[in-house]
């Protein structure tokens, strides 16, 4: 009889020594867009940085997850609210012809034709009346190249194919992290640790207060060889134009809803979602080829390497940003975001939402920052993840140069530095 994967007691392991592979000023755990932003910002501000990622590429859901839309970099009224490294990435993609976004003169426009064009690119969501948003569609392999280049140019040390295992705790601090790899276990020691793992692996392992949500998982995918994508979209269907001739992007709504929610920290749940998701993707491909004439000769370009999991653990930090904080301006603001499905919605993210209560030298950035479930729908998107990553990386470097822990950092100094590097903290 097959045995279950849980509830079979425990095994006792003998004490063992773990080799230290590296020491660094700043250790960034997780190489998604928030992690890259944190690593690049810290390095550009003078810190020695090591960025560790479990997969073989950077970008996380923004590349391997095929969630290839930057939603959104404005407030719904035409004002940009995310700049800095996210804007730099957009500029790099645009320079290579690998991005599409409405021209600045159209942002905030209610012109029906312009709104419809943006909608066909997947850049307009939610309930109307709609306006043109400053959102970006892009090519994921080009984003990988852009992120690789930025990391290399900044002098960040990069280590791929290493899985964060457990934090090394020492009197209210994380002295470093233990990682698992094909070469075995090893430790990295650091003065400051930034958790950009998405699932809050560092903060959970260190015993920090957090919440956890179960979610419906998805697999985004892309198809090529579609005959006249514009005409196919006009006929109706849950797919969008994307960068590349004859290609369309099919997001979560392209397949039936998964039969149940999952806990994205449980391997059993993730296994179910991987198998079920890929089965549903291929069933949808067959349906499109069979029922939609313009897809008859189409082929699958790429099915996401990573499940589209948008939420699991969220920090309960020094401050939990809540729905009631809509439009509230905090003195310690370090990032701002609009809402991808709503207009005239603005959240000012305080520095305290990046700080665990229990640890003095750890920062958190990306989708696991300290917000409630409703605000998370805005802050989980790629632009605000990059903005909080940039804030965390800059804070880590400044804490080292000023000789204080991140919790004691002079926030006005941090705000000035972020503004100097193009971050938008007080939209006008």
Coordinates of C-alpha atoms in Angstrom, one line a residue:
X1 CA 0.0 0.0 0.0
X2 CA 1.3 3.5 -0.8
X3 CA 2.2 5.6 2.1
X4 CA 1.3 9.2 2.5
X5 CA 3.7 12.1 2.4
X6 CA 2.9 13.5 5.8
X7 CA 2.0 12.3 9.3
X8 CA 4.7 9.5 9.5
X9 CA 6.5 10.8 12.5
X10 CA 10.0 12.3 12.5
X11 CA 13.6 11.1 12.0
X12 CA 16.5 12.3 14.1
X13 CA 19.6 13.5 12.2
X14 CA 23.1 13.7 13.7
X15 CA 24.7 17.1 14.1
X16 CA 26.6 18.1 11.0
X17 CA 28.8 20.9 9.8
X18 CA 27.7 23.1 6.9
X19 CA 30.5 24.6 4.7
X20 CA 30.4 28.4 4.3
X21 CA 30.5 29.0 0.5
X22 CA 30.5 32.9 0.6
X23 CA 30.3 35.9 2.8
X24 CA 28.8 39.2 1.6
X25 CA 27.4 42.5 2.7
X26 CA 24.0 41.9 1.3
X27 CA 22.4 38.6 0.5
X28 CA 19.3 38.7 -1.7
X29 CA 17.2 35.5 -1.6
X30 CA 15.1 35.1 -4.8
X31 CA 15.9 36.3 -8.3
X32 CA 12.5 37.5 -9.4
X33 CA 12.0 41.1 -10.5
X34 CA 12.0 42.3 -6.8
X35 CA 15.2 40.4 -6.1
X36 CA 17.0 41.8 -9.2
X37 CA 15.9 45.3 -8.3
X38 CA 17.1 44.8 -4.7
X39 CA 20.4 43.4 -5.8
X40 CA 21.1 46.0 -8.4
X41 CA 20.1 48.9 -6.1
X42 CA 22.3 47.6 -3.3
X43 CA 25.3 47.2 -5.6
X44 CA 24.9 50.5 -7.3
X45 CA 24.9 52.1 -3.8
X46 CA 28.2 50.5 -3.0
X47 CA 27.4 47.2 -1.3
X48 CA 28.9 43.8 -2.0
X49 CA 25.9 41.8 -3.1
X50 CA 25.2 38.1 -3.7
X51 CA 21.9 37.2 -5.4
X52 CA 20.7 33.6 -5.1
X53 CA 18.0 32.1 -7.2
X54 CA 16.5 28.6 -7.3
X55 CA 15.8 28.5 -11.0
X56 CA 18.2 28.8 -13.9
X57 CA 17.1 32.3 -14.9
X58 CA 16.1 35.6 -13.4
X59 CA 12.7 37.3 -13.5
X60 CA 10.5 34.8 -11.8
X61 CA 6.8 35.1 -12.8
X62 CA 7.7 38.0 -15.1
X63 CA 9.8 35.7 -17.3
X64 CA 9.3 32.0 -16.5
X65 CA 5.8 32.5 -15.3
X66 CA 4.9 34.2 -18.7
X67 CA 3.1 37.0 -16.8
X68 CA 4.6 39.3 -19.4
X69 CA 2.6 42.5 -18.6
X70 CA 3.8 45.3 -16.4
X71 CA 0.5 46.3 -14.8
X72 CA 0.6 49.2 -14.1
X73 CA 3.0 52.1 -13.9
X74 CA 0.4 54.8 -13.5
X75 CA -2.4 55.9 -11.2
X76 CA -5.2 55.5 -13.8
X77 CA -5.2 59.2 -14.5
X78 CA -2.2 59.4 -16.7
X79 CA 0.4 60.1 -13.9
X80 CA 3.4 57.7 -13.7
X81 CA 3.8 56.5 -10.2
X82 CA 6.5 53.8 -10.7
X83 CA 9.9 54.9 -12.0
X84 CA 13.4 53.9 -11.1
X85 CA 14.6 50.5 -12.1
X86 CA 11.2 49.5 -13.5
X87 CA 11.4 52.4 -15.9
X88 CA 15.0 51.5 -16.7
X89 CA 13.9 48.0 -17.6
X90 CA 11.1 49.3 -19.8
X91 CA 13.6 51.6 -21.6
X92 CA 16.0 48.7 -22.2
X93 CA 13.2 46.6 -23.6
X94 CA 11.9 49.4 -25.8
X95 CA 15.4 50.1 -27.2
X96 CA 15.5 46.6 -28.5
X97 CA 12.0 46.6 -29.9
X98 CA 10.9 44.1 -27.3
X99 CA 8.1 46.1 -25.6
X100 CA 4.8 47.7 -26.4
X101 CA 3.1 50.5 -24.4
X102 CA 0.8 53.4 -25.3
X103 CA 2.6 56.7 -26.0
X104 CA 2.8 59.1 -23.0
X105 CA 0.4 61.4 -24.7
X106 CA -2.4 58.8 -24.5
X107 CA -2.1 57.9 -20.8
X108 CA -5.3 58.7 -19.1
X109 CA -7.2 59.1 -22.3
X110 CA -10.9 58.0 -22.4
X111 CA -10.9 57.8 -26.3
X112 CA -12.7 54.5 -27.0
X113 CA -10.5 53.5 -29.9
X114 CA -7.3 54.0 -27.9
X115 CA -8.7 52.1 -25.0
X116 CA -9.7 49.3 -27.2
X117 CA -6.3 49.1 -28.7
X118 CA -4.7 48.9 -25.3
X119 CA -7.2 46.3 -24.2
X120 CA -6.2 44.0 -27.1
X121 CA -2.7 44.1 -25.7
X122 CA -3.9 43.1 -22.2
X123 CA -3.1 46.6 -20.8
X124 CA -6.6 47.5 -19.6
X125 CA -8.4 45.5 -16.9
X126 CA -11.3 45.8 -14.5
X127 CA -14.6 47.6 -14.8
X128 CA -15.1 50.8 -16.9
X129 CA -15.4 53.5 -17.8
X130 CA -11.9 52.8 -18.9
X131 CA -8.9 55.0 -19.7
X132 CA -5.6 54.2 -21.3
X133 CA -3.1 53.0 -18.8
X134 CA 0.7 53.2 -18.7
X135 CA 1.2 49.4 -18.8
X136 CA 3.7 47.4 -20.8
X137 CA 3.6 44.2 -22.9
X138 CA 7.0 42.7 -23.5
X139 CA 9.0 39.6 -24.7
X140 CA 10.1 37.5 -21.8
X141 CA 13.4 36.3 -23.2
X142 CA 14.4 39.9 -23.7
X143 CA 13.5 40.7 -20.1
X144 CA 15.8 37.9 -19.0
X145 CA 18.6 39.5 -21.1
X146 CA 17.9 42.9 -19.6
X147 CA 17.9 41.6 -16.0
X148 CA 21.1 39.6 -16.6
X149 CA 22.8 42.6 -18.1
X150 CA 21.8 44.9 -15.2
X151 CA 23.0 42.4 -12.6
X152 CA 26.3 42.0 -14.4
X153 CA 26.9 45.7 -15.0
X154 CA 26.2 46.4 -11.3
X155 CA 28.8 43.9 -10.2
X156 CA 26.3 41.6 -8.4
X157 CA 27.5 38.1 -7.8
X158 CA 24.9 35.7 -9.0
X159 CA 24.3 32.1 -8.0
X160 CA 21.6 30.1 -9.7
X161 CA 20.2 26.6 -9.0
X162 CA 20.4 27.0 -5.2
X163 CA 17.4 26.6 -3.0
X164 CA 17.0 28.6 0.2
X165 CA 16.7 26.1 3.0
X166 CA 16.8 27.8 6.4
X167 CA 18.0 31.0 8.0
X168 CA 20.9 31.1 10.5
X169 CA 19.5 32.9 13.5
X170 CA 21.6 34.8 16.0
X171 CA 20.1 37.1 18.7
X172 CA 17.4 38.8 16.7
X173 CA 19.4 38.8 13.5
X174 CA 19.8 36.5 10.5
X175 CA 23.5 35.8 10.2
X176 CA 23.1 34.1 6.9
X177 CA 21.2 31.4 5.0
X178 CA 21.7 27.7 4.4
X179 CA 21.0 26.6 0.8
X180 CA 20.6 23.2 -0.9
X181 CA 22.0 22.4 -4.3
X182 CA 23.2 19.5 -6.4
X183 CA 26.6 20.0 -4.7
X184 CA 25.0 19.6 -1.3
X185 CA 24.2 22.0 1.5
X186 CA 26.2 25.2 2.0
X187 CA 25.8 28.5 3.9
X188 CA 26.2 32.1 2.9
X189 CA 26.9 34.7 5.6
X190 CA 25.7 38.3 5.3
X191 CA 25.4 41.5 7.2
X192 CA 21.9 42.2 5.7
X193 CA 19.5 39.7 4.2
X194 CA 16.7 40.7 1.8
X195 CA 13.8 38.2 1.4
X196 CA 12.5 38.5 -2.2
X197 CA 11.5 34.8 -2.4
X198 CA 7.9 35.6 -3.2
X199 CA 6.7 33.0 -0.6
X200 CA 8.5 34.6 2.3
X201 CA 10.8 31.7 2.8
X202 CA 13.3 33.7 4.9
X203 CA 10.8 35.4 7.1
X204 CA 8.8 32.2 7.7
X205 CA 11.9 30.2 8.5
X206 CA 13.0 32.8 11.0
X207 CA 9.7 32.6 12.8
X208 CA 8.4 36.0 11.8
X209 CA 4.7 36.8 12.0
X210 CA 2.9 36.2 8.7
X211 CA -0.4 35.4 7.1
X212 CA -0.9 32.8 4.4
X213 CA -3.5 32.5 1.6
X214 CA -4.7 29.6 -0.6
X215 CA -5.1 30.6 -4.2
X216 CA -6.2 29.3 -7.6
X217 CA -3.1 28.6 -9.6
X218 CA -2.8 29.2 -13.3
X219 CA -0.4 28.6 -16.2
X220 CA -0.1 31.4 -18.7
X221 CA 1.1 30.4 -22.2
X222 CA 1.8 31.8 -25.6
X223 CA 0.9 30.6 -29.1
X224 CA 2.4 31.5 -32.5
X225 CA 1.3 31.0 -36.0
X226 CA -2.1 32.6 -35.4
X227 CA -3.5 33.9 -38.6
X228 CA -4.2 37.6 -38.2
X229 CA -4.2 37.9 -34.4
X230 CA -6.1 41.2 -34.6
X231 CA -9.0 39.5 -36.4
X232 CA -8.9 36.6 -34.0
X233 CA -9.2 39.0 -31.0
X234 CA -12.0 40.8 -32.7
X235 CA -14.0 37.6 -32.9
X236 CA -13.8 37.3 -29.1
X237 CA -11.7 35.2 -26.8
X238 CA -9.6 35.4 -23.8
X239 CA -6.2 36.1 -25.5
X240 CA -4.2 39.2 -26.3
X241 CA -1.7 40.5 -28.7
X242 CA 1.9 40.2 -27.6
X243 CA 5.3 41.1 -28.9
X244 CA 6.2 39.0 -32.0
X245 CA 4.6 38.3 -35.4
X246 CA 1.5 36.1 -35.3
X247 CA 1.7 35.5 -31.5
X248 CA -1.0 35.8 -28.8
X249 CA -0.7 35.6 -25.0
X250 CA -3.3 33.4 -23.2
X251 CA -3.5 34.3 -19.5
X252 CA -5.2 32.5 -16.6
X253 CA -8.7 33.0 -18.0
X254 CA -7.8 31.0 -21.2
X255 CA -8.5 27.7 -19.4
X256 CA -11.2 26.5 -17.1
X257 CA -10.8 27.4 -13.4
X258 CA -8.8 24.9 -11.4
X259 CA -11.0 22.6 -9.4
X260 CA -9.6 23.8 -6.0
X261 CA -7.4 26.3 -4.4
X262 CA -3.9 25.4 -3.3
X263 CA -1.4 26.2 -0.6
X264 CA 1.6 27.2 -2.7
X265 CA 4.0 26.2 0.1
X266 CA 2.9 22.5 -0.1
X267 CA 4.7 20.3 -2.6
X268 CA 1.6 18.0 -2.9
X269 CA -0.6 21.0 -3.9
X270 CA 2.0 22.3 -6.3
X271 CA 2.3 18.9 -7.9
X272 CA -1.5 18.7 -8.4
X273 CA -1.5 22.2 -9.9
X274 CA 1.4 21.5 -12.3
X275 CA -0.2 18.4 -13.7
X276 CA -3.7 19.8 -13.8
X277 CA -2.6 23.1 -15.3
X278 CA -0.6 21.6 -18.1
X279 CA -3.5 19.2 -18.9
X280 CA -5.9 22.2 -19.1
X281 CA -3.5 24.2 -21.2
X282 CA -3.2 21.5 -23.9
X283 CA -6.9 20.9 -23.8
X284 CA -7.4 24.7 -24.5
X285 CA -4.8 24.5 -27.4
X286 CA -6.7 21.7 -29.0
X287 CA -10.1 23.5 -28.6
X288 CA -8.7 26.7 -30.2
X289 CA -7.3 24.8 -33.1
X290 CA -10.6 23.0 -33.5
X291 CA -13.1 25.8 -33.0
X292 CA -11.4 29.0 -33.9
X293 CA -10.3 29.0 -37.6
X294 CA -7.5 31.5 -37.2
X295 CA -5.8 29.1 -34.7
X296 CA -6.0 26.1 -37.0
X297 CA -2.3 26.1 -37.8
X298 CA -1.1 27.7 -34.6
X299 CA 1.5 26.1 -32.3
X300 CA 2.5 26.4 -28.7
X301 CA 5.5 28.8 -28.3
X302 CA 5.9 28.5 -24.5
X303 CA 3.9 27.2 -21.5
X304 CA 5.0 28.9 -18.3
X305 CA 7.8 27.2 -16.4
X306 CA 6.3 28.5 -13.2
X307 CA 2.8 28.3 -11.9
X308 CA 1.0 31.7 -11.8
X309 CA 0.8 31.7 -8.0
X310 CA 0.3 35.3 -6.9
X311 CA 0.0 34.9 -3.2
X312 CA 1.1 32.6 -0.4
X313 CA 2.8 34.0 2.7
X314 CA 2.6 37.7 3.6
X315 CA 4.7 39.4 6.3
X316 CA 3.0 40.9 9.3
X317 CA 5.6 43.5 9.8
X318 CA 6.2 46.8 11.6
X319 CA 3.2 48.2 9.7
X320 CA 0.5 46.3 7.8
X321 CA -0.7 48.4 4.8
X322 CA -4.5 48.1 4.7
X323 CA -7.3 48.9 2.3
X324 CA -8.3 51.9 4.6
X325 CA -4.9 53.4 3.8
X326 CA -6.0 54.2 0.2
X327 CA -4.4 57.5 -0.8
X328 CA -2.9 57.9 2.7
X329 CA 0.5 59.6 2.5
X330 CA 3.1 58.2 5.0
X331 CA 6.1 60.0 6.2
X332 CA 8.2 56.9 5.5
X333 CA 6.9 56.2 2.0
X334 CA 9.5 54.3 -0.1
X335 CA 7.3 53.2 -3.1
X336 CA 3.9 54.1 -4.7
X337 CA 1.6 52.0 -6.8
X338 CA -1.7 52.3 -8.6
X339 CA -4.1 49.4 -9.0
X340 CA -4.2 47.4 -12.2
X341 CA -8.0 46.8 -12.2
X342 CA -9.1 50.1 -10.6
X343 CA -8.7 53.8 -11.5
X344 CA -7.8 56.7 -9.2
X345 CA -6.5 54.2 -6.6
X346 CA -3.1 54.9 -5.0
X347 CA -1.2 53.2 -2.3
X348 CA 1.9 54.8 -0.7
X349 CA 4.0 51.9 0.7
X350 CA 5.8 52.8 4.0
X351 CA 9.3 51.6 4.8
X352 CA 7.8 49.8 7.8
X353 CA 6.0 47.4 5.5
X354 CA 9.3 46.0 4.5
X355 CA 10.5 45.4 8.0
X356 CA 9.8 42.3 10.1
X357 CA 9.1 43.1 13.8
X358 CA 11.3 40.2 15.0
X359 CA 14.5 40.8 13.1
X360 CA 16.8 43.8 12.9
X361 CA 18.8 43.1 9.8
X362 CA 16.2 41.6 7.4
X363 CA 14.2 43.5 4.7
X364 CA 11.3 42.1 2.7
X365 CA 10.3 43.1 -0.8
X366 CA 8.1 41.9 -3.6
X367 CA 4.7 40.2 -3.2
X368 CA 5.3 39.1 0.4
X369 CA 5.6 42.5 2.0
X370 CA 3.4 43.5 4.9
X371 CA 0.0 44.3 3.5
X372 CA -3.5 42.9 3.9
X373 CA -5.2 40.7 1.3
X374 CA -7.0 43.5 -0.5
X375 CA -4.0 45.7 -0.8
X376 CA -2.0 42.7 -2.0
X377 CA -3.9 42.7 -5.2
X378 CA -2.2 46.0 -6.1
X379 CA 1.3 45.4 -4.5
X380 CA 1.8 41.9 -6.0
X381 CA 2.2 43.2 -9.5
X382 CA 5.6 43.5 -11.2
X383 CA 6.1 47.3 -11.1
X384 CA 5.4 47.7 -7.4
X385 CA 7.5 44.6 -6.7
X386 CA 10.4 46.2 -8.5
X387 CA 9.8 49.5 -6.6
X388 CA 9.8 47.8 -3.2
X389 CA 12.9 45.7 -4.2
X390 CA 14.7 48.9 -5.2
X391 CA 13.8 50.5 -1.8
X392 CA 15.0 47.4 0.1
X393 CA 18.3 47.2 -1.8
X394 CA 19.0 50.9 -1.3
X395 CA 18.1 50.7 2.4
X396 CA 20.4 47.7 2.8
X397 CA 23.4 49.5 1.3
X398 CA 22.7 52.7 3.2
X399 CA 22.4 50.9 6.5
X400 CA 25.9 49.5 5.9
X401 CA 27.5 52.8 4.9
X402 CA 25.9 54.6 7.9
X403 CA 26.7 51.8 10.3
X404 CA 23.2 51.1 11.5
X405 CA 20.7 48.3 11.2
X406 CA 18.0 48.7 8.6
X407 CA 15.4 49.4 11.3
X408 CA 17.4 52.4 12.5
X409 CA 18.1 53.8 9.1
X410 CA 17.4 57.5 8.5
X411 CA 14.4 57.3 6.2
X412 CA 14.7 60.8 4.7
X413 CA 18.2 59.8 3.6
X414 CA 16.7 56.7 2.0
X415 CA 14.0 58.7 0.3
X416 CA 16.5 61.2 -1.1
X417 CA 18.6 58.5 -2.5
X418 CA 15.6 56.7 -4.1
X419 CA 14.4 60.0 -5.6
X420 CA 17.9 60.7 -7.0
X421 CA 17.8 57.4 -8.8
X422 CA 14.4 58.1 -10.4
X423 CA 12.0 56.5 -8.0
X424 CA 8.6 58.3 -7.7
X425 CA 7.6 58.8 -4.0
X426 CA 5.4 61.9 -4.3
X427 CA 3.5 61.8 -7.6
X428 CA 2.4 65.2 -8.8

